[in-house]
């Protein structure tokens, strides 16, 4: 079973011409940009959700997904 690698997957699919977005929390902004640079894709599309997620209820996370859906779709479709 292959483990999901988040940003690595975004860079891999982008390099294959497949639009991709990494969704992270604000705790990982610096690490994500550093890693994207190290992987040779400094312009990797990243959407940043507010931290923390683990303490949020399911309904709060669902609301975040709803709130950020347009941004994610926009980045995937370049709108």
mmCIF file of C-alpha atoms in Angstrom:
data_model
loop_
_atom_site.group_PDB
_atom_site.id
_atom_site.type_symbol
_atom_site.label_atom_id
_atom_site.label_comp_id
_atom_site.label_asym_id
_atom_site.label_seq_id
_atom_site.Cartn_x
_atom_site.Cartn_y
_atom_site.Cartn_z
ATOM 1 C CA UNK A 1 0.000 0.000 0.000
ATOM 2 C CA UNK A 2 1.393 3.387 -1.015
ATOM 3 C CA UNK A 3 1.402 6.140 1.566
ATOM 4 C CA UNK A 4 0.058 9.548 0.552
ATOM 5 C CA UNK A 5 2.789 12.162 0.468
ATOM 6 C CA UNK A 6 0.736 15.328 0.060
ATOM 7 C CA UNK A 7 3.013 17.956 -1.410
ATOM 8 C CA UNK A 8 5.157 15.323 -3.126
ATOM 9 C CA UNK A 9 2.040 14.004 -4.870
ATOM 10 C CA UNK A 10 1.106 17.530 -5.945
ATOM 11 C CA UNK A 11 4.554 18.093 -7.454
ATOM 12 C CA UNK A 12 4.518 14.679 -9.152
ATOM 13 C CA UNK A 13 1.096 15.137 -10.734
ATOM 14 C CA UNK A 14 1.874 18.728 -11.745
ATOM 15 C CA UNK A 15 5.067 17.535 -13.445
ATOM 16 C CA UNK A 16 2.883 15.116 -15.438
ATOM 17 C CA UNK A 17 0.638 17.967 -16.570
ATOM 18 C CA UNK A 18 -2.204 17.204 -14.163
ATOM 19 C CA UNK A 19 -3.405 20.286 -12.265
ATOM 20 C CA UNK A 20 -3.024 19.702 -8.522
ATOM 21 C CA UNK A 21 -3.378 21.573 -5.255
ATOM 22 C CA UNK A 22 -1.981 20.773 -1.834
ATOM 23 C CA UNK A 23 -4.257 21.667 1.056
ATOM 24 C CA UNK A 24 -2.359 22.359 4.265
ATOM 25 C CA UNK A 25 -2.945 24.096 7.558
ATOM 26 C CA UNK A 26 -1.283 27.364 8.481
ATOM 27 C CA UNK A 27 1.140 25.504 10.759
ATOM 28 C CA UNK A 28 2.875 24.089 7.691
ATOM 29 C CA UNK A 29 3.203 27.136 5.406
ATOM 30 C CA UNK A 30 6.970 27.561 5.736
ATOM 31 C CA UNK A 31 7.661 23.821 5.515
ATOM 32 C CA UNK A 32 5.437 23.430 2.444
ATOM 33 C CA UNK A 33 7.069 26.291 0.552
ATOM 34 C CA UNK A 34 10.544 25.099 1.530
ATOM 35 C CA UNK A 35 9.734 21.572 0.344
ATOM 36 C CA UNK A 36 8.141 22.806 -2.903
ATOM 37 C CA UNK A 37 11.325 24.785 -3.629
ATOM 38 C CA UNK A 38 13.497 21.758 -2.822
ATOM 39 C CA UNK A 39 11.394 19.632 -5.187
ATOM 40 C CA UNK A 40 11.928 22.174 -7.982
ATOM 41 C CA UNK A 41 8.385 23.572 -8.083
ATOM 42 C CA UNK A 42 8.335 26.844 -6.147
ATOM 43 C CA UNK A 43 4.992 27.807 -7.737
ATOM 44 C CA UNK A 44 3.172 24.718 -6.480
ATOM 45 C CA UNK A 45 -0.457 25.570 -5.830
ATOM 46 C CA UNK A 46 -1.167 25.487 -2.105
ATOM 47 C CA UNK A 47 -4.340 26.309 -0.206
ATOM 48 C CA UNK A 48 -3.860 27.160 3.453
ATOM 49 C CA UNK A 49 -6.552 26.311 5.995
ATOM 50 C CA UNK A 50 -6.491 27.770 9.503
ATOM 51 C CA UNK A 51 -4.827 25.687 12.212
ATOM 52 C CA UNK A 52 -5.505 23.576 14.139
ATOM 53 C CA UNK A 53 -7.679 20.961 12.441
ATOM 54 C CA UNK A 54 -7.591 18.075 14.968
ATOM 55 C CA UNK A 55 -9.525 20.028 17.588
ATOM 56 C CA UNK A 56 -12.323 20.917 15.174
ATOM 57 C CA UNK A 57 -15.585 19.035 14.982
ATOM 58 C CA UNK A 58 -16.622 17.171 11.843
ATOM 59 C CA UNK A 59 -19.131 19.903 11.034
ATOM 60 C CA UNK A 60 -16.441 22.589 11.403
ATOM 61 C CA UNK A 61 -14.132 20.717 9.023
ATOM 62 C CA UNK A 62 -17.013 20.261 6.589
ATOM 63 C CA UNK A 63 -17.636 24.015 6.755
ATOM 64 C CA UNK A 64 -13.942 24.684 6.044
ATOM 65 C CA UNK A 65 -14.164 22.396 3.017
ATOM 66 C CA UNK A 66 -17.176 24.347 1.813
ATOM 67 C CA UNK A 67 -15.508 27.696 2.511
ATOM 68 C CA UNK A 68 -12.338 26.810 0.579
ATOM 69 C CA UNK A 69 -13.916 24.813 -2.276
ATOM 70 C CA UNK A 70 -14.083 27.769 -4.674
ATOM 71 C CA UNK A 71 -10.419 28.616 -4.083
ATOM 72 C CA UNK A 72 -9.367 25.010 -4.687
ATOM 73 C CA UNK A 73 -11.450 24.676 -7.839
ATOM 74 C CA UNK A 74 -10.203 28.051 -9.042
ATOM 75 C CA UNK A 75 -6.580 26.972 -8.660
ATOM 76 C CA UNK A 76 -7.261 23.678 -10.427
ATOM 77 C CA UNK A 77 -8.996 25.401 -13.329
ATOM 78 C CA UNK A 78 -6.851 28.582 -13.210
ATOM 79 C CA UNK A 79 -9.938 30.766 -12.783
#
